[in-house]
Amino acid sequence: MTYVVTENCIRCKFTDCVEVCPVDCFYAGENFLVINPDECIDCGVCEPECPAEAIFPDSDDRATPWAELNAKYAAVWPNITRKIDAPADAEEWRDKPNKKELLSPEPQKG
């Protein structure tokens, strides 16, 4: 089992989860984070740290459509190991539905 970042992270991209990950398995896109399923040790410490409540175990039905996307982008986006500032409008985007079309395939810059 692994953990999966889901739709509610899009345009929020809080990185509280990154800070607590003991194996540094998060990868950063322009407006979304993903978890590398081959690196995740299923410890679960990231799930309660996510302010957007966007992280679920892959056994949760809410994670299923996002598992493949996490694996895909973890292979090409840069690894992120420290907390960074969330986007200025992150709170405005929290809990907004239907954000999947806003997901940028671009890696985090900088």
PDB file of N, CA and C in Angstrom:
ATOM      1  N   MET A   1       0.849  -1.183   0.000  1.00  0.00           N
ATOM      2  CA  MET A   1       0.000   0.000   0.000  1.00  0.00           C
ATOM      3  C   MET A   1       0.893   1.244   0.000  1.00  0.00           C
ATOM      4  N   THR A   2       0.363   2.305  -0.563  1.00  0.00           N
ATOM      5  CA  THR A   2       1.057   3.589  -0.607  1.00  0.00           C
ATOM      6  C   THR A   2       0.026   4.689  -0.400  1.00  0.00           C
ATOM      7  N   TYR A   3       0.497   5.882  -0.244  1.00  0.00           N
ATOM      8  CA  TYR A   3      -0.400   7.027  -0.130  1.00  0.00           C
ATOM      9  C   TYR A   3      -0.416   7.770  -1.456  1.00  0.00           C
ATOM     10  N   VAL A   4      -1.520   8.480  -1.716  1.00  0.00           N
ATOM     11  CA  VAL A   4      -1.750   9.129  -3.001  1.00  0.00           C
ATOM     12  C   VAL A   4      -2.241  10.553  -2.760  1.00  0.00           C
ATOM     13  N   VAL A   5      -1.695  11.499  -3.512  1.00  0.00           N
ATOM     14  CA  VAL A   5      -2.173  12.881  -3.468  1.00  0.00           C
ATOM     15  C   VAL A   5      -3.300  12.995  -4.496  1.00  0.00           C
ATOM     16  N   THR A   6      -4.389  13.626  -4.102  1.00  0.00           N
ATOM     17  CA  THR A   6      -5.575  13.709  -4.956  1.00  0.00           C
ATOM     18  C   THR A   6      -5.925  15.157  -5.315  1.00  0.00           C
ATOM     19  N   GLU A   7      -7.031  15.300  -5.999  1.00  0.00           N
ATOM     20  CA  GLU A   7      -7.461  16.558  -6.622  1.00  0.00           C
ATOM     21  C   GLU A   7      -7.440  17.792  -5.726  1.00  0.00           C
ATOM     22  N   ASN A   8      -7.739  17.643  -4.453  1.00  0.00           N
ATOM     23  CA  ASN A   8      -7.841  18.836  -3.619  1.00  0.00           C
ATOM     24  C   ASN A   8      -6.506  19.558  -3.438  1.00  0.00           C
ATOM     25  N   CYS A   9      -5.413  18.921  -3.805  1.00  0.00           N
ATOM     26  CA  CYS A   9      -4.094  19.569  -3.731  1.00  0.00           C
ATOM     27  C   CYS A   9      -3.887  20.580  -4.872  1.00  0.00           C
ATOM     28  N   ILE A  10      -4.581  20.378  -5.970  1.00  0.00           N
ATOM     29  CA  ILE A  10      -4.384  21.238  -7.142  1.00  0.00           C
ATOM     30  C   ILE A  10      -4.674  22.694  -6.784  1.00  0.00           C
ATOM     31  N   ARG A  11      -3.733  23.544  -7.089  1.00  0.00           N
ATOM     32  CA  ARG A  11      -3.770  24.984  -6.855  1.00  0.00           C
ATOM     33  C   ARG A  11      -3.673  25.366  -5.374  1.00  0.00           C
ATOM     34  N   CYS A  12      -3.637  24.372  -4.482  1.00  0.00           N
ATOM     35  CA  CYS A  12      -3.417  24.640  -3.056  1.00  0.00           C
ATOM     36  C   CYS A  12      -1.937  24.427  -2.759  1.00  0.00           C
ATOM     37  N   LYS A  13      -1.479  23.223  -3.057  1.00  0.00           N
ATOM     38  CA  LYS A  13      -0.075  22.843  -2.941  1.00  0.00           C
ATOM     39  C   LYS A  13       0.559  23.282  -1.618  1.00  0.00           C
ATOM     40  N   PHE A  14      -0.127  22.943  -0.534  1.00  0.00           N
ATOM     41  CA  PHE A  14       0.483  23.106   0.783  1.00  0.00           C
ATOM     42  C   PHE A  14       1.570  22.039   0.871  1.00  0.00           C
ATOM     43  N   THR A  15       2.630  22.319   1.542  1.00  0.00           N
ATOM     44  CA  THR A  15       3.717  21.344   1.605  1.00  0.00           C
ATOM     45  C   THR A  15       4.015  20.885   3.031  1.00  0.00           C
ATOM     46  N   ASP A  16       3.040  20.987   3.899  1.00  0.00           N
ATOM     47  CA  ASP A  16       3.194  20.497   5.269  1.00  0.00           C
ATOM     48  C   ASP A  16       3.529  19.003   5.260  1.00  0.00           C
ATOM     49  N   CYS A  17       2.960  18.282   4.323  1.00  0.00           N
ATOM     50  CA  CYS A  17       3.168  16.839   4.198  1.00  0.00           C
ATOM     51  C   CYS A  17       4.622  16.510   3.871  1.00  0.00           C
ATOM     52  N   VAL A  18       5.235  17.335   3.065  1.00  0.00           N
ATOM     53  CA  VAL A  18       6.622  17.119   2.637  1.00  0.00           C
ATOM     54  C   VAL A  18       7.557  17.164   3.836  1.00  0.00           C
ATOM     55  N   GLU A  19       7.299  18.086   4.715  1.00  0.00           N
ATOM     56  CA  GLU A  19       8.161  18.311   5.868  1.00  0.00           C
ATOM     57  C   GLU A  19       8.230  17.107   6.809  1.00  0.00           C
ATOM     58  N   VAL A  20       7.154  16.332   6.895  1.00  0.00           N
ATOM     59  CA  VAL A  20       7.125  15.212   7.836  1.00  0.00           C
ATOM     60  C   VAL A  20       7.489  13.869   7.206  1.00  0.00           C
ATOM     61  N   CYS A  21       7.623  13.812   5.905  1.00  0.00           N
ATOM     62  CA  CYS A  21       7.898  12.550   5.212  1.00  0.00           C
ATOM     63  C   CYS A  21       9.303  12.041   5.548  1.00  0.00           C
ATOM     64  N   PRO A  22       9.402  10.849   6.149  1.00  0.00           N
ATOM     65  CA  PRO A  22      10.725  10.346   6.533  1.00  0.00           C
ATOM     66  C   PRO A  22      11.554   9.800   5.370  1.00  0.00           C
ATOM     67  N   VAL A  23      10.930   9.597   4.210  1.00  0.00           N
ATOM     68  CA  VAL A  23      11.679   9.026   3.080  1.00  0.00           C
ATOM     69  C   VAL A  23      11.734   9.951   1.865  1.00  0.00           C
ATOM     70  N   ASP A  24      11.264  11.181   2.020  1.00  0.00           N
ATOM     71  CA  ASP A  24      11.335  12.172   0.935  1.00  0.00           C
ATOM     72  C   ASP A  24      10.760  11.650  -0.376  1.00  0.00           C
ATOM     73  N   CYS A  25       9.524  11.170  -0.338  1.00  0.00           N
ATOM     74  CA  CYS A  25       8.916  10.586  -1.534  1.00  0.00           C
ATOM     75  C   CYS A  25       7.953  11.525  -2.259  1.00  0.00           C
ATOM     76  N   PHE A  26       8.001  12.820  -1.940  1.00  0.00           N
ATOM     77  CA  PHE A  26       7.137  13.796  -2.618  1.00  0.00           C
ATOM     78  C   PHE A  26       7.871  14.440  -3.789  1.00  0.00           C
ATOM     79  N   TYR A  27       7.102  14.727  -4.830  1.00  0.00           N
ATOM     80  CA  TYR A  27       7.629  15.368  -6.030  1.00  0.00           C
ATOM     81  C   TYR A  27       6.711  16.531  -6.370  1.00  0.00           C
ATOM     82  N   ALA A  28       7.307  17.613  -6.885  1.00  0.00           N
ATOM     83  CA  ALA A  28       6.574  18.866  -7.035  1.00  0.00           C
ATOM     84  C   ALA A  28       6.356  19.278  -8.479  1.00  0.00           C
ATOM     85  N   GLY A  29       5.104  19.499  -8.783  1.00  0.00           N
ATOM     86  CA  GLY A  29       4.732  20.093 -10.048  1.00  0.00           C
ATOM     87  C   GLY A  29       4.467  21.568  -9.840  1.00  0.00           C
ATOM     88  N   GLU A  30       4.127  22.226 -10.906  1.00  0.00           N
ATOM     89  CA  GLU A  30       3.864  23.662 -10.852  1.00  0.00           C
ATOM     90  C   GLU A  30       2.750  24.007  -9.853  1.00  0.00           C
ATOM     91  N   ASN A  31       1.683  23.192  -9.814  1.00  0.00           N
ATOM     92  CA  ASN A  31       0.572  23.503  -8.918  1.00  0.00           C
ATOM     93  C   ASN A  31       0.000  22.279  -8.197  1.00  0.00           C
ATOM     94  N   PHE A  32       0.829  21.236  -8.036  1.00  0.00           N
ATOM     95  CA  PHE A  32       0.358  19.978  -7.456  1.00  0.00           C
ATOM     96  C   PHE A  32       1.554  19.186  -6.933  1.00  0.00           C
ATOM     97  N   LEU A  33       1.329  18.372  -5.931  1.00  0.00           N
ATOM     98  CA  LEU A  33       2.351  17.460  -5.418  1.00  0.00           C
ATOM     99  C   LEU A  33       1.934  16.033  -5.714  1.00  0.00           C
ATOM    100  N   VAL A  34       2.899  15.140  -5.817  1.00  0.00           N
ATOM    101  CA  VAL A  34       2.612  13.717  -5.958  1.00  0.00           C
ATOM    102  C   VAL A  34       3.525  12.921  -5.036  1.00  0.00           C
ATOM    103  N   ILE A  35       3.131  11.688  -4.791  1.00  0.00           N
ATOM    104  CA  ILE A  35       3.918  10.760  -3.991  1.00  0.00           C
ATOM    105  C   ILE A  35       4.398   9.642  -4.906  1.00  0.00           C
ATOM    106  N   ASN A  36       5.685   9.331  -4.812  1.00  0.00           N
ATOM    107  CA  ASN A  36       6.233   8.228  -5.587  1.00  0.00           C
ATOM    108  C   ASN A  36       5.836   6.922  -4.892  1.00  0.00           C
ATOM    109  N   PRO A  37       5.024   6.080  -5.549  1.00  0.00           N
ATOM    110  CA  PRO A  37       4.549   4.862  -4.902  1.00  0.00           C
ATOM    111  C   PRO A  37       5.660   3.846  -4.633  1.00  0.00           C
ATOM    112  N   ASP A  38       6.763   3.936  -5.352  1.00  0.00           N
ATOM    113  CA  ASP A  38       7.872   3.013  -5.130  1.00  0.00           C
ATOM    114  C   ASP A  38       8.739   3.425  -3.948  1.00  0.00           C
ATOM    115  N   GLU A  39       8.590   4.655  -3.495  1.00  0.00           N
ATOM    116  CA  GLU A  39       9.388   5.153  -2.382  1.00  0.00           C
ATOM    117  C   GLU A  39       8.592   5.265  -1.080  1.00  0.00           C
ATOM    118  N   CYS A  40       7.283   5.411  -1.199  1.00  0.00           N
ATOM    119  CA  CYS A  40       6.422   5.563  -0.017  1.00  0.00           C
ATOM    120  C   CYS A  40       6.497   4.292   0.831  1.00  0.00           C
ATOM    121  N   ILE A  41       6.683   4.460   2.138  1.00  0.00           N
ATOM    122  CA  ILE A  41       6.776   3.310   3.041  1.00  0.00           C
ATOM    123  C   ILE A  41       5.476   3.102   3.818  1.00  0.00           C
ATOM    124  N   ASP A  42       4.428   3.775   3.428  1.00  0.00           N
ATOM    125  CA  ASP A  42       3.113   3.590   4.024  1.00  0.00           C
ATOM    126  C   ASP A  42       3.084   3.917   5.518  1.00  0.00           C
ATOM    127  N   CYS A  43       3.839   4.921   5.925  1.00  0.00           N
ATOM    128  CA  CYS A  43       3.855   5.277   7.347  1.00  0.00           C
ATOM    129  C   CYS A  43       2.630   6.098   7.727  1.00  0.00           C
ATOM    130  N   GLY A  44       2.082   6.853   6.762  1.00  0.00           N
ATOM    131  CA  GLY A  44       0.867   7.614   6.996  1.00  0.00           C
ATOM    132  C   GLY A  44       1.027   8.944   7.695  1.00  0.00           C
ATOM    133  N   VAL A  45       2.247   9.369   7.990  1.00  0.00           N
ATOM    134  CA  VAL A  45       2.398  10.638   8.713  1.00  0.00           C
ATOM    135  C   VAL A  45       1.994  11.849   7.873  1.00  0.00           C
ATOM    136  N   CYS A  46       2.015  11.719   6.567  1.00  0.00           N
ATOM    137  CA  CYS A  46       1.653  12.847   5.698  1.00  0.00           C
ATOM    138  C   CYS A  46       0.151  13.130   5.680  1.00  0.00           C
ATOM    139  N   GLU A  47      -0.648  12.100   5.790  1.00  0.00           N
ATOM    140  CA  GLU A  47      -2.098  12.255   5.644  1.00  0.00           C
ATOM    141  C   GLU A  47      -2.697  13.288   6.602  1.00  0.00           C
ATOM    142  N   PRO A  48      -2.461  13.201   7.916  1.00  0.00           N
ATOM    143  CA  PRO A  48      -3.060  14.197   8.815  1.00  0.00           C
ATOM    144  C   PRO A  48      -2.422  15.581   8.720  1.00  0.00           C
ATOM    145  N   GLU A  49      -1.252  15.686   8.102  1.00  0.00           N
ATOM    146  CA  GLU A  49      -0.571  16.974   7.981  1.00  0.00           C
ATOM    147  C   GLU A  49      -1.086  17.819   6.824  1.00  0.00           C
ATOM    148  N   CYS A  50      -1.822  17.225   5.908  1.00  0.00           N
ATOM    149  CA  CYS A  50      -2.288  17.939   4.715  1.00  0.00           C
ATOM    150  C   CYS A  50      -3.468  18.849   5.056  1.00  0.00           C
ATOM    151  N   PRO A  51      -3.276  20.183   4.999  1.00  0.00           N
ATOM    152  CA  PRO A  51      -4.364  21.111   5.311  1.00  0.00           C
ATOM    153  C   PRO A  51      -5.547  20.989   4.344  1.00  0.00           C
ATOM    154  N   ALA A  52      -5.281  20.524   3.139  1.00  0.00           N
ATOM    155  CA  ALA A  52      -6.344  20.399   2.132  1.00  0.00           C
ATOM    156  C   ALA A  52      -7.027  19.038   2.178  1.00  0.00           C
ATOM    157  N   GLU A  53      -6.553  18.152   3.062  1.00  0.00           N
ATOM    158  CA  GLU A  53      -7.095  16.796   3.165  1.00  0.00           C
ATOM    159  C   GLU A  53      -7.127  16.115   1.795  1.00  0.00           C
ATOM    160  N   ALA A  54      -5.988  16.167   1.117  1.00  0.00           N
ATOM    161  CA  ALA A  54      -5.876  15.649  -0.248  1.00  0.00           C
ATOM    162  C   ALA A  54      -5.095  14.337  -0.336  1.00  0.00           C
ATOM    163  N   ILE A  55      -4.668  13.779   0.783  1.00  0.00           N
ATOM    164  CA  ILE A  55      -3.857  12.568   0.766  1.00  0.00           C
ATOM    165  C   ILE A  55      -4.654  11.408   1.354  1.00  0.00           C
ATOM    166  N   PHE A  56      -4.662  10.287   0.606  1.00  0.00           N
ATOM    167  CA  PHE A  56      -5.393   9.098   1.029  1.00  0.00           C
ATOM    168  C   PHE A  56      -4.568   7.852   0.752  1.00  0.00           C
ATOM    169  N   PRO A  57      -4.804   6.776   1.510  1.00  0.00           N
ATOM    170  CA  PRO A  57      -4.148   5.514   1.177  1.00  0.00           C
ATOM    171  C   PRO A  57      -4.702   5.007  -0.156  1.00  0.00           C
ATOM    172  N   ASP A  58      -3.887   4.284  -0.912  1.00  0.00           N
ATOM    173  CA  ASP A  58      -4.350   3.824  -2.221  1.00  0.00           C
ATOM    174  C   ASP A  58      -5.496   2.823  -2.130  1.00  0.00           C
ATOM    175  N   SER A  59      -5.777   2.329  -0.946  1.00  0.00           N
ATOM    176  CA  SER A  59      -6.916   1.427  -0.760  1.00  0.00           C
ATOM    177  C   SER A  59      -8.246   2.187  -0.662  1.00  0.00           C
ATOM    178  N   ASP A  60      -8.182   3.496  -0.527  1.00  0.00           N
ATOM    179  CA  ASP A  60      -9.369   4.341  -0.448  1.00  0.00           C
ATOM    180  C   ASP A  60      -9.853   4.626  -1.871  1.00  0.00           C
ATOM    181  N   ASP A  61     -11.133   4.474  -2.112  1.00  0.00           N
ATOM    182  CA  ASP A  61     -11.688   4.701  -3.451  1.00  0.00           C
ATOM    183  C   ASP A  61     -11.409   6.095  -3.991  1.00  0.00           C
ATOM    184  N   ARG A  62     -11.252   7.078  -3.109  1.00  0.00           N
ATOM    185  CA  ARG A  62     -10.961   8.446  -3.562  1.00  0.00           C
ATOM    186  C   ARG A  62      -9.565   8.553  -4.164  1.00  0.00           C
ATOM    187  N   ALA A  63      -8.693   7.628  -3.837  1.00  0.00           N
ATOM    188  CA  ALA A  63      -7.319   7.647  -4.343  1.00  0.00           C
ATOM    189  C   ALA A  63      -7.170   6.943  -5.685  1.00  0.00           C
ATOM    190  N   THR A  64      -8.035   6.005  -5.962  1.00  0.00           N
ATOM    191  CA  THR A  64      -7.892   5.152  -7.154  1.00  0.00           C
ATOM    192  C   THR A  64      -7.635   5.914  -8.447  1.00  0.00           C
ATOM    193  N   PRO A  65      -8.448   6.919  -8.791  1.00  0.00           N
ATOM    194  CA  PRO A  65      -8.194   7.597 -10.067  1.00  0.00           C
ATOM    195  C   PRO A  65      -6.917   8.439 -10.087  1.00  0.00           C
ATOM    196  N   TRP A  66      -6.285   8.639  -8.948  1.00  0.00           N
ATOM    197  CA  TRP A  66      -5.101   9.482  -8.847  1.00  0.00           C
ATOM    198  C   TRP A  66      -3.801   8.705  -8.710  1.00  0.00           C
ATOM    199  N   ALA A  67      -3.874   7.433  -8.436  1.00  0.00           N
ATOM    200  CA  ALA A  67      -2.681   6.626  -8.202  1.00  0.00           C
ATOM    201  C   ALA A  67      -1.748   6.599  -9.413  1.00  0.00           C
ATOM    202  N   GLU A  68      -2.298   6.382 -10.584  1.00  0.00           N
ATOM    203  CA  GLU A  68      -1.474   6.333 -11.795  1.00  0.00           C
ATOM    204  C   GLU A  68      -0.842   7.690 -12.082  1.00  0.00           C
ATOM    205  N   LEU A  69      -1.585   8.746 -11.848  1.00  0.00           N
ATOM    206  CA  LEU A  69      -1.078  10.094 -12.081  1.00  0.00           C
ATOM    207  C   LEU A  69       0.081  10.406 -11.136  1.00  0.00           C
ATOM    208  N   ASN A  70      -0.017   9.975  -9.874  1.00  0.00           N
ATOM    209  CA  ASN A  70       1.076  10.175  -8.925  1.00  0.00           C
ATOM    210  C   ASN A  70       2.337   9.480  -9.418  1.00  0.00           C
ATOM    211  N   ALA A  71       2.210   8.235  -9.858  1.00  0.00           N
ATOM    212  CA  ALA A  71       3.368   7.475 -10.350  1.00  0.00           C
ATOM    213  C   ALA A  71       3.963   8.127 -11.593  1.00  0.00           C
ATOM    214  N   LYS A  72       3.113   8.571 -12.486  1.00  0.00           N
ATOM    215  CA  LYS A  72       3.568   9.186 -13.743  1.00  0.00           C
ATOM    216  C   LYS A  72       4.410  10.440 -13.476  1.00  0.00           C
ATOM    217  N   TYR A  73       3.887  11.345 -12.664  1.00  0.00           N
ATOM    218  CA  TYR A  73       4.589  12.603 -12.441  1.00  0.00           C
ATOM    219  C   TYR A  73       5.760  12.476 -11.467  1.00  0.00           C
ATOM    220  N   ALA A  74       5.714  11.505 -10.558  1.00  0.00           N
ATOM    221  CA  ALA A  74       6.849  11.283  -9.657  1.00  0.00           C
ATOM    222  C   ALA A  74       8.096  10.899 -10.443  1.00  0.00           C
ATOM    223  N   ALA A  75       7.900  10.328 -11.619  1.00  0.00           N
ATOM    224  CA  ALA A  75       9.031   9.912 -12.456  1.00  0.00           C
ATOM    225  C   ALA A  75       9.681  11.080 -13.195  1.00  0.00           C
ATOM    226  N   VAL A  76       8.989  12.223 -13.291  1.00  0.00           N
ATOM    227  CA  VAL A  76       9.531  13.327 -14.089  1.00  0.00           C
ATOM    228  C   VAL A  76       9.640  14.662 -13.349  1.00  0.00           C
ATOM    229  N   TRP A  77       8.953  14.813 -12.244  1.00  0.00           N
ATOM    230  CA  TRP A  77       9.017  16.061 -11.493  1.00  0.00           C
ATOM    231  C   TRP A  77      10.160  16.007 -10.483  1.00  0.00           C
ATOM    232  N   PRO A  78      10.655  17.173 -10.039  1.00  0.00           N
ATOM    233  CA  PRO A  78      11.746  17.188  -9.056  1.00  0.00           C
ATOM    234  C   PRO A  78      11.271  16.785  -7.657  1.00  0.00           C
ATOM    235  N   ASN A  79      12.155  16.148  -6.942  1.00  0.00           N
ATOM    236  CA  ASN A  79      11.895  15.760  -5.560  1.00  0.00           C
ATOM    237  C   ASN A  79      11.840  17.022  -4.695  1.00  0.00           C
ATOM    238  N   ILE A  80      10.931  17.034  -3.743  1.00  0.00           N
ATOM    239  CA  ILE A  80      10.827  18.153  -2.810  1.00  0.00           C
ATOM    240  C   ILE A  80      10.971  17.589  -1.404  1.00  0.00           C
ATOM    241  N   THR A  81      11.854  18.180  -0.616  1.00  0.00           N
ATOM    242  CA  THR A  81      12.142  17.641   0.711  1.00  0.00           C
ATOM    243  C   THR A  81      11.907  18.630   1.848  1.00  0.00           C
ATOM    244  N   ARG A  82      11.581  19.870   1.506  1.00  0.00           N
ATOM    245  CA  ARG A  82      11.346  20.888   2.530  1.00  0.00           C
ATOM    246  C   ARG A  82      10.049  21.629   2.257  1.00  0.00           C
ATOM    247  N   LYS A  83       9.449  22.103   3.316  1.00  0.00           N
ATOM    248  CA  LYS A  83       8.233  22.892   3.199  1.00  0.00           C
ATOM    249  C   LYS A  83       8.556  24.220   2.521  1.00  0.00           C
ATOM    250  N   ILE A  84       7.701  24.625   1.610  1.00  0.00           N
ATOM    251  CA  ILE A  84       7.805  25.926   0.957  1.00  0.00           C
ATOM    252  C   ILE A  84       6.481  26.659   1.165  1.00  0.00           C
ATOM    253  N   ASP A  85       6.471  27.931   0.867  1.00  0.00           N
ATOM    254  CA  ASP A  85       5.236  28.701   0.995  1.00  0.00           C
ATOM    255  C   ASP A  85       4.201  28.211  -0.003  1.00  0.00           C
ATOM    256  N   ALA A  86       2.977  28.105   0.457  1.00  0.00           N
ATOM    257  CA  ALA A  86       1.862  27.758  -0.424  1.00  0.00           C
ATOM    258  C   ALA A  86       1.575  28.945  -1.335  1.00  0.00           C
ATOM    259  N   PRO A  87       0.941  28.713  -2.467  1.00  0.00           N
ATOM    260  CA  PRO A  87       0.559  29.837  -3.331  1.00  0.00           C
ATOM    261  C   PRO A  87      -0.291  30.853  -2.551  1.00  0.00           C
ATOM    262  N   ALA A  88      -0.197  32.094  -2.912  1.00  0.00           N
ATOM    263  CA  ALA A  88      -0.908  33.161  -2.203  1.00  0.00           C
ATOM    264  C   ALA A  88      -2.419  32.939  -2.170  1.00  0.00           C
ATOM    265  N   ASP A  89      -2.953  32.292  -3.198  1.00  0.00           N
ATOM    266  CA  ASP A  89      -4.401  32.071  -3.267  1.00  0.00           C
ATOM    267  C   ASP A  89      -4.803  30.645  -2.885  1.00  0.00           C
ATOM    268  N   ALA A  90      -3.933  29.930  -2.184  1.00  0.00           N
ATOM    269  CA  ALA A  90      -4.190  28.528  -1.835  1.00  0.00           C
ATOM    270  C   ALA A  90      -5.490  28.354  -1.050  1.00  0.00           C
ATOM    271  N   GLU A  91      -5.730  29.199  -0.090  1.00  0.00           N
ATOM    272  CA  GLU A  91      -6.954  29.071   0.721  1.00  0.00           C
ATOM    273  C   GLU A  91      -8.213  29.231  -0.126  1.00  0.00           C
ATOM    274  N   GLU A  92      -8.143  30.069  -1.140  1.00  0.00           N
ATOM    275  CA  GLU A  92      -9.296  30.271  -2.023  1.00  0.00           C
ATOM    276  C   GLU A  92      -9.617  29.012  -2.823  1.00  0.00           C
ATOM    277  N   TRP A  93      -8.593  28.219  -3.116  1.00  0.00           N
ATOM    278  CA  TRP A  93      -8.771  27.016  -3.929  1.00  0.00           C
ATOM    279  C   TRP A  93      -9.078  25.767  -3.111  1.00  0.00           C
ATOM    280  N   ARG A  94      -8.860  25.838  -1.815  1.00  0.00           N
ATOM    281  CA  ARG A  94      -9.112  24.674  -0.967  1.00  0.00           C
ATOM    282  C   ARG A  94     -10.583  24.262  -1.068  1.00  0.00           C
ATOM    283  N   ASP A  95     -10.801  22.979  -1.262  1.00  0.00           N
ATOM    284  CA  ASP A  95     -12.140  22.374  -1.313  1.00  0.00           C
ATOM    285  C   ASP A  95     -12.978  22.756  -2.538  1.00  0.00           C
ATOM    286  N   LYS A  96     -12.393  23.440  -3.501  1.00  0.00           N
ATOM    287  CA  LYS A  96     -13.147  23.706  -4.734  1.00  0.00           C
ATOM    288  C   LYS A  96     -13.196  22.414  -5.544  1.00  0.00           C
ATOM    289  N   PRO A  97     -14.351  22.072  -6.088  1.00  0.00           N
ATOM    290  CA  PRO A  97     -14.472  20.839  -6.861  1.00  0.00           C
ATOM    291  C   PRO A  97     -13.991  21.015  -8.302  1.00  0.00           C
ATOM    292  N   ASN A  98     -13.845  19.897  -8.974  1.00  0.00           N
ATOM    293  CA  ASN A  98     -13.556  19.868 -10.414  1.00  0.00           C
ATOM    294  C   ASN A  98     -12.303  20.650 -10.798  1.00  0.00           C
ATOM    295  N   LYS A  99     -11.211  20.388 -10.101  1.00  0.00           N
ATOM    296  CA  LYS A  99      -9.962  21.090 -10.391  1.00  0.00           C
ATOM    297  C   LYS A  99      -9.029  20.280 -11.291  1.00  0.00           C
ATOM    298  N   LYS A 100      -9.397  19.068 -11.632  1.00  0.00           N
ATOM    299  CA  LYS A 100      -8.487  18.203 -12.376  1.00  0.00           C
ATOM    300  C   LYS A 100      -8.004  18.855 -13.680  1.00  0.00           C
ATOM    301  N   GLU A 101      -8.884  19.560 -14.359  1.00  0.00           N
ATOM    302  CA  GLU A 101      -8.493  20.196 -15.622  1.00  0.00           C
ATOM    303  C   GLU A 101      -7.496  21.333 -15.419  1.00  0.00           C
ATOM    304  N   LEU A 102      -7.320  21.781 -14.173  1.00  0.00           N
ATOM    305  CA  LEU A 102      -6.362  22.845 -13.860  1.00  0.00           C
ATOM    306  C   LEU A 102      -4.967  22.308 -13.540  1.00  0.00           C
ATOM    307  N   LEU A 103      -4.831  21.004 -13.459  1.00  0.00           N
ATOM    308  CA  LEU A 103      -3.544  20.386 -13.128  1.00  0.00           C
ATOM    309  C   LEU A 103      -2.525  20.663 -14.227  1.00  0.00           C
ATOM    310  N   SER A 104      -1.443  21.297 -13.855  1.00  0.00           N
ATOM    311  CA  SER A 104      -0.386  21.594 -14.799  1.00  0.00           C
ATOM    312  C   SER A 104       0.585  20.408 -14.850  1.00  0.00           C
ATOM    313  N   PRO A 105       0.963  19.962 -16.044  1.00  0.00           N
ATOM    314  CA  PRO A 105       1.946  18.886 -16.154  1.00  0.00           C
ATOM    315  C   PRO A 105       3.381  19.383 -15.981  1.00  0.00           C
ATOM    316  N   GLU A 106       3.548  20.680 -15.824  1.00  0.00           N
ATOM    317  CA  GLU A 106       4.874  21.269 -15.716  1.00  0.00           C
ATOM    318  C   GLU A 106       5.480  21.021 -14.336  1.00  0.00           C
ATOM    319  N   PRO A 107       6.777  20.819 -14.270  1.00  0.00           N
ATOM    320  CA  PRO A 107       7.444  20.652 -12.987  1.00  0.00           C
ATOM    321  C   PRO A 107       7.529  21.975 -12.228  1.00  0.00           C
ATOM    322  N   GLN A 108       7.758  21.873 -10.932  1.00  0.00           N
ATOM    323  CA  GLN A 108       7.991  23.082 -10.145  1.00  0.00           C
ATOM    324  C   GLN A 108       9.243  23.772 -10.661  1.00  0.00           C
ATOM    325  N   LYS A 109       9.175  25.058 -10.756  1.00  0.00           N
ATOM    326  CA  LYS A 109      10.336  25.837 -11.216  1.00  0.00           C
ATOM    327  C   LYS A 109      11.116  26.319 -10.007  1.00  0.00           C
ATOM    328  N   GLY A 110      12.411  26.391 -10.189  1.00  0.00           N
ATOM    329  CA  GLY A 110      13.251  26.965  -9.154  1.00  0.00           C
ATOM    330  C   GLY A 110      13.738  26.048  -8.170  1.00  0.00           C
TER     331      GLY A 110
END
